[in-house]
Coordinates of C-alpha atoms and ligand atoms in Angstrom, one line a residue:
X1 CA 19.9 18.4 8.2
X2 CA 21.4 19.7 11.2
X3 CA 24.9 17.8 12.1
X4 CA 26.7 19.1 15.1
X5 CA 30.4 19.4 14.5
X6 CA 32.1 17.0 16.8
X7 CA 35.4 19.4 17.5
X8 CA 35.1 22.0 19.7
X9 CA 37.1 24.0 17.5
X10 CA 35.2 27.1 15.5
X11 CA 34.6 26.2 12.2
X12 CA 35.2 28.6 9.3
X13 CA 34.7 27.5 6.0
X14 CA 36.0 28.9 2.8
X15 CA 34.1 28.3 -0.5
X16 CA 36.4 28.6 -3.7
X17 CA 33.9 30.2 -6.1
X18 CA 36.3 32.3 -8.1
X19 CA 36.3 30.5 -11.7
X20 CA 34.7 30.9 -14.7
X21 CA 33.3 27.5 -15.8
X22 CA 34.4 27.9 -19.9
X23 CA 33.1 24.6 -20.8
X24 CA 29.5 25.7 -19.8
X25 CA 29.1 28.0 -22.3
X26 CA 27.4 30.1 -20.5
X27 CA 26.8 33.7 -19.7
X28 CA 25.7 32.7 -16.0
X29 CA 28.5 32.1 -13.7
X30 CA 29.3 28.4 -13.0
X31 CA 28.4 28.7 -9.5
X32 CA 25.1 29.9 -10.2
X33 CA 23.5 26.9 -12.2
X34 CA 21.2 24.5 -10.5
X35 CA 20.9 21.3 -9.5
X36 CA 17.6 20.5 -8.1
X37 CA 16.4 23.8 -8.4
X38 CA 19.1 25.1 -6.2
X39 CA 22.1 26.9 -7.5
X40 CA 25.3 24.4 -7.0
X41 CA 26.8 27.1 -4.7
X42 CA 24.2 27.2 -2.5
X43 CA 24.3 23.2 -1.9
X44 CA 27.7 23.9 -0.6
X45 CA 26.9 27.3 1.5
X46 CA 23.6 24.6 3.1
X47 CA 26.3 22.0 4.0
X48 CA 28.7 24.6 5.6
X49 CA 25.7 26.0 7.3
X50 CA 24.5 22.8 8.6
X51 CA 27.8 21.7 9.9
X52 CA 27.5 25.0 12.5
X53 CA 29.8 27.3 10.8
X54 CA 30.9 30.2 12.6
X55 CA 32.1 31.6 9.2
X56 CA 31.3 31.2 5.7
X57 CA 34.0 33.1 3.0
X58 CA 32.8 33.4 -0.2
X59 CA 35.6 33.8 -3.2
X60 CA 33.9 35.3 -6.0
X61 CA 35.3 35.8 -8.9
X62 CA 33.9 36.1 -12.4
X63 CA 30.5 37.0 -13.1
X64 CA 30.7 39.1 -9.8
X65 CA 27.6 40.7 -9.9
X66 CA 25.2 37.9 -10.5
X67 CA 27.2 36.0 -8.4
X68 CA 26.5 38.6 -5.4
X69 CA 22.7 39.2 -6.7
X70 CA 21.9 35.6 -6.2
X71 CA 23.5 35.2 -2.6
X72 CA 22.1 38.3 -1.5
X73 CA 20.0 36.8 1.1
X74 CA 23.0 34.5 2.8
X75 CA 25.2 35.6 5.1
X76 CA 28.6 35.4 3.9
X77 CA 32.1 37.0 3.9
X78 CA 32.4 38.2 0.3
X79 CA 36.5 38.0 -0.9
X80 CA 37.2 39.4 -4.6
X81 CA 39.8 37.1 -6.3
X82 CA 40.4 39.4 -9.3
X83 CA 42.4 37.1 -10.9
X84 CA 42.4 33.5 -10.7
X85 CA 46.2 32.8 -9.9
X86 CA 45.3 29.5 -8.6
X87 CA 43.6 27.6 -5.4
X88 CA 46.5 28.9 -2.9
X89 CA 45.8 32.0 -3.9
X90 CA 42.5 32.0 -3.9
X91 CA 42.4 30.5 -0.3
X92 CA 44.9 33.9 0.8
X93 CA 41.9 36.2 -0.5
X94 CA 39.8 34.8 2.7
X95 CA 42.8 34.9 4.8
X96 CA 42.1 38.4 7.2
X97 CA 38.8 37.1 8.6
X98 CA 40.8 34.1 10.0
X99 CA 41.2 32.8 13.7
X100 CA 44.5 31.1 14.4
X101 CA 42.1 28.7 16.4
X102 CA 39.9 28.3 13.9
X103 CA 39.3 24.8 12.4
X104 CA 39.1 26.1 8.4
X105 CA 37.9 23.8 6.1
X106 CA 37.9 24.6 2.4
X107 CA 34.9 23.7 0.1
X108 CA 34.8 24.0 -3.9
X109 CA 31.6 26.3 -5.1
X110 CA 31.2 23.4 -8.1
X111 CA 31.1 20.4 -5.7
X112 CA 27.4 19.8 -4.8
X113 CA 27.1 16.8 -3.5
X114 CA 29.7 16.9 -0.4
X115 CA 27.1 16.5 2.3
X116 CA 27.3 17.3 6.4
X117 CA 27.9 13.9 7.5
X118 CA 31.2 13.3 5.2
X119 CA 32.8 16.3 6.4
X120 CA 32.3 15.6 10.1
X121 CA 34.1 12.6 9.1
X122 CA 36.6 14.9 7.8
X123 CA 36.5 16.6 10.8
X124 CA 37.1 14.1 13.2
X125 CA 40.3 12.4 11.5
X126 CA 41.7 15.4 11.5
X127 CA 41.9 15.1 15.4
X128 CA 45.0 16.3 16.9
X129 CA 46.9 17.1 13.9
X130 CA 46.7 20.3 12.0
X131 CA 45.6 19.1 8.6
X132 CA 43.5 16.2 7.3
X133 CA 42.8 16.0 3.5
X134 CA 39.3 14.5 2.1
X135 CA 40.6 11.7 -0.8
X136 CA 39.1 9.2 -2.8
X137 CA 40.4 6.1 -4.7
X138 CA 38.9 6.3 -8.8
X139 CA 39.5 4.0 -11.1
X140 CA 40.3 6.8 -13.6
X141 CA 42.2 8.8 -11.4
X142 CA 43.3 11.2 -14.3
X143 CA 43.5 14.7 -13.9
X144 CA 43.0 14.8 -10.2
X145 CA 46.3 15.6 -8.0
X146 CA 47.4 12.6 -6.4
X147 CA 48.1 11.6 -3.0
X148 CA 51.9 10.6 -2.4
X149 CA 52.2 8.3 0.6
X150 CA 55.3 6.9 2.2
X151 CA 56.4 3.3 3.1
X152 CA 54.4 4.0 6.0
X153 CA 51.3 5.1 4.2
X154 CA 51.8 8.5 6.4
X155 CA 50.9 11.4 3.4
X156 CA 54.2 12.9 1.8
X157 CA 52.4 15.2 -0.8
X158 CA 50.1 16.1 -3.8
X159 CA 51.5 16.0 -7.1
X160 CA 49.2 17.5 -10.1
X161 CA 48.4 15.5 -12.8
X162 CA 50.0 18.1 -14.9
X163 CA 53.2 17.7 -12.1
X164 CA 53.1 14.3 -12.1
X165 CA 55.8 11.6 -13.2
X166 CA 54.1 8.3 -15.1
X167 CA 55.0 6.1 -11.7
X168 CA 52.4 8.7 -9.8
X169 CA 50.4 9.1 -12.7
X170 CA 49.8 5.7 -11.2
X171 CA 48.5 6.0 -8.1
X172 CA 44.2 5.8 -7.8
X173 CA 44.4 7.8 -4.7
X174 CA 43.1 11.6 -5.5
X175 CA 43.1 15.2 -3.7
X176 CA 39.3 16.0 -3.4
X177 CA 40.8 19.9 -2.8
X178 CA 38.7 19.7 0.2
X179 CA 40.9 19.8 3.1
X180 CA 40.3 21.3 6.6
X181 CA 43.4 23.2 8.4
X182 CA 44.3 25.2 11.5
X183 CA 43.9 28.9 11.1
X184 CA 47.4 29.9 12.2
X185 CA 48.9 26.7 10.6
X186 CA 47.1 28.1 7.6
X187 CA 48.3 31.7 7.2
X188 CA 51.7 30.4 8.2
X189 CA 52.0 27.6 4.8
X190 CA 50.3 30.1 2.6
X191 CA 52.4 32.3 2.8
X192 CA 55.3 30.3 1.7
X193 CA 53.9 28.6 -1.0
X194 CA 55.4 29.6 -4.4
X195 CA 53.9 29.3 -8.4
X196 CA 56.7 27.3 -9.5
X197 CA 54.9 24.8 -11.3
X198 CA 53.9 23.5 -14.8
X199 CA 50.5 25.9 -14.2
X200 CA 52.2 29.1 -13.1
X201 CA 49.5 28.9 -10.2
X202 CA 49.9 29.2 -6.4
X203 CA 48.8 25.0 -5.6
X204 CA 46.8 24.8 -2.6
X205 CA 48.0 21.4 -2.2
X206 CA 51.5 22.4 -1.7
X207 CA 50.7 23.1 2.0
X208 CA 50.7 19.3 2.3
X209 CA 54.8 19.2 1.8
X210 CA 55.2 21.9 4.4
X211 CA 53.2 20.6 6.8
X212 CA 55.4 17.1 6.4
X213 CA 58.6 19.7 6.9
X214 CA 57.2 20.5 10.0
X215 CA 57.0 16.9 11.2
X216 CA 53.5 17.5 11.0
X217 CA 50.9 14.4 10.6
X218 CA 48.3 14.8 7.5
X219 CA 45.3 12.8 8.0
X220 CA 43.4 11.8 5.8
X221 CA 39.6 10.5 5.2
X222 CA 38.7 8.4 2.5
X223 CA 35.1 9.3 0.8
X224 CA 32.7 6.1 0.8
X225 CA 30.9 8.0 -2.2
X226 CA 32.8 9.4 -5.0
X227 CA 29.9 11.2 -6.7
X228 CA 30.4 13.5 -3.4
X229 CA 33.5 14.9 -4.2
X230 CA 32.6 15.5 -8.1
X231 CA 32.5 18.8 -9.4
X232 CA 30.7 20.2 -12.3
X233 CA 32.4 21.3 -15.4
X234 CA 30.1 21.3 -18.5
X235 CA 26.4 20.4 -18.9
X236 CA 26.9 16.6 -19.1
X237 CA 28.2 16.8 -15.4
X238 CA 25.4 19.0 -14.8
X239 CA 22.9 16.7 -15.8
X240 CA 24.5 13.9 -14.1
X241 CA 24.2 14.9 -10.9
X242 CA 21.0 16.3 -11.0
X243 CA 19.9 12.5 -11.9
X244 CA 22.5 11.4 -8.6
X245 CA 20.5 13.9 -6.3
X246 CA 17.5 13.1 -7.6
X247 CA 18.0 9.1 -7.0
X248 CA 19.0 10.3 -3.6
X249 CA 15.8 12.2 -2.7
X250 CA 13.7 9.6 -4.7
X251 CA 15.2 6.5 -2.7
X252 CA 14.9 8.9 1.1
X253 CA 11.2 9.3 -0.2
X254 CA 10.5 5.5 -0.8
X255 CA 11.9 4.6 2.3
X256 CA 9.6 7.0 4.1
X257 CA 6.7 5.0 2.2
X258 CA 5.8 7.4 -0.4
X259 CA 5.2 5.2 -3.5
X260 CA 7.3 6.1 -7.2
X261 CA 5.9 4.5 -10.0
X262 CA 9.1 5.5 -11.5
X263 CA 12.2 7.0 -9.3
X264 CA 13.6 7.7 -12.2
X265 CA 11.2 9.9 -13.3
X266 CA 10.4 12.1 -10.5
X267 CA 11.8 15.5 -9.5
X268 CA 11.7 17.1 -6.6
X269 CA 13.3 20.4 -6.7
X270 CA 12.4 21.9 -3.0
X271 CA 11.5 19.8 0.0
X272 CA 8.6 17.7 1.0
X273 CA 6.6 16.2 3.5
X274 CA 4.5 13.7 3.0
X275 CA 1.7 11.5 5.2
X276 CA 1.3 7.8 4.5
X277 CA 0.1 6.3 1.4
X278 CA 1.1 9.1 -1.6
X279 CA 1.3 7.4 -4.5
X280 CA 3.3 9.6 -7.5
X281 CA 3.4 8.5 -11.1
X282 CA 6.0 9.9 -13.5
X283 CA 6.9 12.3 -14.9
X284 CA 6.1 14.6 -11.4
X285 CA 8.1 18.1 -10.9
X286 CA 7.9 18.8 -7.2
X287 CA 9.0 22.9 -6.3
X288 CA 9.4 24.7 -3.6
X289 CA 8.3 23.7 -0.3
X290 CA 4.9 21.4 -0.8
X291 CA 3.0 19.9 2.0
X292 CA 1.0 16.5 0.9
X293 CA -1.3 14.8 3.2
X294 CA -2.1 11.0 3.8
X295 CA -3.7 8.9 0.7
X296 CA -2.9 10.8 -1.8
X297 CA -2.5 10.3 -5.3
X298 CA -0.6 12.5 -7.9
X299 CA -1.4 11.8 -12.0
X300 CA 1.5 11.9 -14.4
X301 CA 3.2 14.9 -15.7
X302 CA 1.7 17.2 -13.2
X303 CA 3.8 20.3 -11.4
X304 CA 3.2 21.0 -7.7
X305 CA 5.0 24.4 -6.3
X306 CA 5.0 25.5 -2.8
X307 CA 1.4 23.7 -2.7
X308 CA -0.3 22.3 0.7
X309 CA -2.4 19.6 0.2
X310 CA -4.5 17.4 2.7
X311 CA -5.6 13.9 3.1
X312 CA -7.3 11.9 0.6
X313 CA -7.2 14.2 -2.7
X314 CA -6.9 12.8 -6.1
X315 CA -5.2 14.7 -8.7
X316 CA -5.3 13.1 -12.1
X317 CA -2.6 13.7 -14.8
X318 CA -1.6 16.8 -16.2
X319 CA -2.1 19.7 -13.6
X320 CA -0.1 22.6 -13.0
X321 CA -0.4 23.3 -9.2
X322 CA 1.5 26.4 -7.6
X323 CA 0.4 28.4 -4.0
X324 CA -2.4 27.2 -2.9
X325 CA -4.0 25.0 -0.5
X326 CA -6.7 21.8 -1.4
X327 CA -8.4 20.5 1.1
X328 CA -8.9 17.0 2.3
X329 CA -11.0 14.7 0.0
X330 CA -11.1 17.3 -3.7
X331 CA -10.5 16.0 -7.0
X332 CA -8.5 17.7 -9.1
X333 CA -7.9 17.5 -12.9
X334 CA -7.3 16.2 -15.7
X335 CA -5.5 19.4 -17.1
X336 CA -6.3 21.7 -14.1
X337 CA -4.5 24.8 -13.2
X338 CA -4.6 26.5 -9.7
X339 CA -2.7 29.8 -9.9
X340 CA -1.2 31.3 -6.7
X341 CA -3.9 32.3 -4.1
X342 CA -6.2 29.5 -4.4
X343 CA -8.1 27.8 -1.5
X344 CA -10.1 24.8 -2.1
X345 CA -11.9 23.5 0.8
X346 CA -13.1 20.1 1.7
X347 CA -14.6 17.5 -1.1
X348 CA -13.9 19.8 -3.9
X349 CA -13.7 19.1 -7.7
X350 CA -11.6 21.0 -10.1
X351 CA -11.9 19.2 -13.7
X352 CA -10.3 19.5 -17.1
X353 CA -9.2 22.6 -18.6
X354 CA -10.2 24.5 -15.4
X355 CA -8.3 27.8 -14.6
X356 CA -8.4 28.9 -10.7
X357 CA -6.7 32.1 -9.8
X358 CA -6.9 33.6 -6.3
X359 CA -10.0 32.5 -5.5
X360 CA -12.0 30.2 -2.8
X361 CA -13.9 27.2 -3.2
X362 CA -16.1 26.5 -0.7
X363 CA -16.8 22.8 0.3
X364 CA -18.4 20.3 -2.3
X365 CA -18.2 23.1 -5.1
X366 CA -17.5 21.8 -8.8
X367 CA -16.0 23.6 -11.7
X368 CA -15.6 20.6 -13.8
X369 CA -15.2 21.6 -17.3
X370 CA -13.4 24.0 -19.2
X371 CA -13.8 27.1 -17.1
X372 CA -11.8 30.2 -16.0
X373 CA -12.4 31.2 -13.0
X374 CA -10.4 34.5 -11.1
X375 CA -10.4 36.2 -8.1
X376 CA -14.0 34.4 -7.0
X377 CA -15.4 34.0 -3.6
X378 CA -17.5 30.6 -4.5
X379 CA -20.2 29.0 -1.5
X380 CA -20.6 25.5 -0.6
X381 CA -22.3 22.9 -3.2
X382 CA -22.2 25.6 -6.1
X383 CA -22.4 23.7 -9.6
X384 CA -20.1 25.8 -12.2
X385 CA -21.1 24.7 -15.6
X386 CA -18.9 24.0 -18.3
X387 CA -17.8 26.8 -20.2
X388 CA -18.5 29.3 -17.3
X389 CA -15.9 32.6 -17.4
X390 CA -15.5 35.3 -14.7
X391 CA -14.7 38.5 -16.4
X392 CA -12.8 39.4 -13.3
X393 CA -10.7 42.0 -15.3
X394 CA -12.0 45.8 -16.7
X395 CA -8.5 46.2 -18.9
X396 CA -7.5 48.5 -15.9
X397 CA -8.6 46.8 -12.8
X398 CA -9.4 43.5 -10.8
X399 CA -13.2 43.3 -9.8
X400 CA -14.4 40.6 -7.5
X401 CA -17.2 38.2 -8.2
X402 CA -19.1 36.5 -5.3
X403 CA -21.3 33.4 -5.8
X404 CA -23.8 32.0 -3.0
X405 CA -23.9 28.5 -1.7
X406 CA -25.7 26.1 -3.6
X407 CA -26.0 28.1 -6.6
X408 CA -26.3 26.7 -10.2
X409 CA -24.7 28.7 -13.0
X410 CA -25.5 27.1 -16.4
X411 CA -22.9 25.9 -19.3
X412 CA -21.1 29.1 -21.1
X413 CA -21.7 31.7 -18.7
X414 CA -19.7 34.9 -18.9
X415 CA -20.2 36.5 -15.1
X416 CA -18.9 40.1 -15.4
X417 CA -17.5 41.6 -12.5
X418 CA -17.9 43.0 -9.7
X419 CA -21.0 40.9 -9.3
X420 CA -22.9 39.0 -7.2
X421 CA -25.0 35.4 -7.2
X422 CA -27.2 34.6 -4.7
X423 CA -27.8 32.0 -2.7
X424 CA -29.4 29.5 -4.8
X425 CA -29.7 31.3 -7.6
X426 CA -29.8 29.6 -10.8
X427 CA -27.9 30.9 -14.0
X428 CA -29.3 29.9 -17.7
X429 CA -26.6 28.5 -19.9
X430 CA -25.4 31.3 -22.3
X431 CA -26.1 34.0 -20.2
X432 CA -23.8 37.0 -20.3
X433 CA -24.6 38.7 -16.6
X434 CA -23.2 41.9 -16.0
X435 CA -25.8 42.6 -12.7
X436 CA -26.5 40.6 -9.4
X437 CA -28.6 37.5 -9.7
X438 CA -31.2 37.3 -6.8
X439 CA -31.3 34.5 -5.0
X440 CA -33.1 31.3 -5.6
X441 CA -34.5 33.0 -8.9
X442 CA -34.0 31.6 -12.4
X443 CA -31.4 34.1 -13.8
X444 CA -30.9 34.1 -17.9
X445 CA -30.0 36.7 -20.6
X446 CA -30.4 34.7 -23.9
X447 CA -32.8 35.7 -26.6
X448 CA -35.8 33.7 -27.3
X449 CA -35.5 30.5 -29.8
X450 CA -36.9 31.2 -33.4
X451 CA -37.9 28.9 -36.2
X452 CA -38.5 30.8 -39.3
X453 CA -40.4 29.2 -42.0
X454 CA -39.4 29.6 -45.9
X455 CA -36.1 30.1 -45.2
X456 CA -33.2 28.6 -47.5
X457 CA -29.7 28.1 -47.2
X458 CA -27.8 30.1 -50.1
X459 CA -27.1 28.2 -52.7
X460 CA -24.7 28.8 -55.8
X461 CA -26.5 29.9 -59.5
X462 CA -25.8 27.0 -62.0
Ligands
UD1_501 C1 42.4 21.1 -7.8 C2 43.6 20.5 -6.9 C3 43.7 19.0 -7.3 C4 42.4 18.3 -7.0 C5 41.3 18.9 -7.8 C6 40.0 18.3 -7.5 C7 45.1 22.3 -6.6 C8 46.4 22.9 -7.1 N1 44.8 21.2 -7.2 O1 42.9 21.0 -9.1 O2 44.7 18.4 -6.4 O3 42.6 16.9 -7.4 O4 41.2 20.3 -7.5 O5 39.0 18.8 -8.3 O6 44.5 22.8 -5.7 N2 39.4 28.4 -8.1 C9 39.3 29.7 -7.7 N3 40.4 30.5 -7.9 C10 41.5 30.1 -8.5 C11 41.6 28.7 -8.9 C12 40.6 27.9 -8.7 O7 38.3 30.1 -7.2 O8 42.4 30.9 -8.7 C13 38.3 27.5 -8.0 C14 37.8 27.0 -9.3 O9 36.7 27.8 -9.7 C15 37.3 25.6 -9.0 C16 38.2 25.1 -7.9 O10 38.7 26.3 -7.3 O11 36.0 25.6 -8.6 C17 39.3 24.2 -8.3 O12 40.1 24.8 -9.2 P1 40.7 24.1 -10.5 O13 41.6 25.0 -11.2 O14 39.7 23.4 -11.2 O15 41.6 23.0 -9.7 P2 42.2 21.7 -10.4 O16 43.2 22.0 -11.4 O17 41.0 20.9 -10.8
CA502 CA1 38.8 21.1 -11.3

């Protein structure tokens, strides 16, 4: 998502990140909950980013710590608002890193959705002129500030909804708060602008009436989607535009090919890529960054993080799939787990209630029922019987075990390592081995079988 800004104007971009978010009831800042597995903030800092930025000002508020903790990685200007005195003033805490030739377009740390390609629209009517305002027409325009526009429908002002008279309480047009403005233009109006209002607060939107004092022209674009330009106050927000971006991805998905039984019920909180043919059922939480082959299907109610998978694997319902790679043609599940570290190569089967933890499976190997099986280094063509454990850990340390291609090792095995099977070598079922098994030998520990004769069950005296 790379959109070149079409002015040739420096961008600096402000993000308004200062407030508390009350109706979240929350401990964690506002800023900091996610949407798709990314914190709302950081959907705005990726749009700014992708629009070229030469600046990105962070104002932080509440919650300062966690705030800074969670954006550690992201280059940003940090700017303390220590007390939230309103938007205009929130907007002068960014003011010293500035250019007067700056375009400086101000973003809303709650407002997820406001994508690349909108703003650039933004961008671009704001031409010439030295201020352009992002609006949209609701049908409940209530408690937005409204856009006041003359007989020419030139823009006069923005009157709050706490401001406003019941004649503008009419009007559908709304103040997004995103606007973009010249950096001089902008420390020029800010400094003017007074609290003289029914909030007490220093309005942002009151640079609109200076910039009309000043003969100035405000432009103006008009979102095609309102759901961009929504912010999130309380969890029922939240959770509706989780399900917004979700649709989003869902639909980009199925027009790439990739088959949903359900777009409702998918989840992709990361990025994909896919090859042709994936078929996903529901109820499918895709994390982090996955890779996904061609002809490949994905069972219901299975979680795949950070996961590369090749062409032609099945995985049936129910799998928990996180750091690993599977190979083209494997089978994988009902109910299987791979845990970080795992390699599966070609044509290998992973079956129901199977644990895999940082280990490798060589080509055509099967663990197919009900096994545990850590920190392995597995041939080709090895047949893991059901029941089979690696005792891979002492209580203190990790050891290592190391099975040879073709090997057989019988149902209920507990192989304690480090250890060692060889080429071959065949395991009898029930065998608890805590030495190497030789190659292409019959390996068992179990006791002989007994019948004895005469023998009752106890019964209870009359
Ligand atoms: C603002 C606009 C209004 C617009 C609406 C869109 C003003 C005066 N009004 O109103 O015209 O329709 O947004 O949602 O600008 N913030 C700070 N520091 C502050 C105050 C706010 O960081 O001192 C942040 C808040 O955390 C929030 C955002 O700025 O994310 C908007 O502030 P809010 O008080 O919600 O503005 P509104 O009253 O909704
Ligand atoms: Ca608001």
């Amino acid at each position: 998502m790379n959109v070149k800004t079409l002015s040739d104007k420096q961008l600096q971009v402000i993000i308004l990140a200062a407030g508390k978010g009350t109706r979240m009831y929350s401990d964690l800042p506002k800023v900091l909950h996610k949407l798709a597995g990314k914190s709302l903030v950081e959907h705005v800092i990726d749009s700014a980013e992708a629009l070229n930025a030469e600046s990105i000002s962070l104002i932080y508020g509440h919650g300062a710590e966690q705030v800074k903790d969670s954006l550690k990685e992201r280059e940003l200007i940090w700017c303390e608002q220590k007390e939230q005195l309103g938007t205009g003033h929130a907007v002068q805490q960014a003011i010293e890193a500035v250019n007067d030739s700056a375009n400086v377009l101000i973003l809303y740390g709650d407002v997820p959705l406001l994508g690349p390609e909108t703003l650039n629209k933004l961008l671009e009517a704001k031409q010439n002129s030295s201020i352009a305002l992002l609006t949209a027409n609701l049908d409940d325009p209530q408690g937005y500030g409204r856009i006041v526009r003359n007989s020419e429908s030139k823009i006069e002002k923005i009157v709050e909804q706490k401001d406003a008279s019941d004649k503008i309480k009419q009007i559908t047009e709304i103040n997004s708060g995103v606007m973009v403005v010249d950096g001089d233009k902008l420390k020029q109006w800010l400094a003017k602008i007074g609290n003289n209002n029914a909030q007490g607060e220093y309005y942002l939107t009151d640079l609109i009436e200076l910039a009309v004092l000043e003969n100035e022209i405000v432009q103006s674009y008009i979102v095609k989607d309102n759901k961009e330009i929504e912010g999130i106050n309380n969890k029922i927000q939240l959770a509706e535009l989780e399900r917004e971006y979700q649709k989003r991805q869902a639909y980009t998905l199925m027009t790439r090919g990739v088959t949903l039984r359900d777009p409702g019920r998918f989840d992709l909180r990361g990025t994909i890529e896919t090859g042709q043919d994936v078929i996903i059922d529901i109820n499918v939480i895709i994390e982090g960054h996955c890779k996904i082959g061609s002809n490949v299907t994905i069972g219901a109610n299975t979680v795949i993080k950070d996961m590369t998978i090749g062409d032609n694997v099945e995985i049936l319902e129910n799998c928990i799939l996180e750091k690993s790679t599977i190979a083209g043609g494997c089978h994988i599940g009902p109910f299987a787990r791979l845990r970080p570290d795992t390699k599966l190569d070609e044509n290998a089967k992973v079956g129901n209630f199977v644990e895999i933890k940082k280990s490798h499976i060589s080509r055509g190997s099967k663990v197919n029922h009900l096994s545990y099986i850590g920190d392995t280094e597995m041939g080709e063509n090895v047949n893991i019987g059901a029941g089979t454990i690696t005792c891979n850990y002492d209580g203190a340390y990790k050891h290592l075990t190391k099975i040879g291609d073709n090997a057989f090792i019988g149902s209920n095995t507990a192989l304690v390592a480090p250890i060692e099977i060889g080429d071959g070598a065949t395991i009898g079922a029930g065998s608890t081995l805590s030495k190497n098994a030789e190659a292409e030998k019959l390996t068992f520990t179990r006791a002989g079988q007994r019948t004895l004769d005469g023998w009752q069950r106890p019964s209870k005296k009359k």
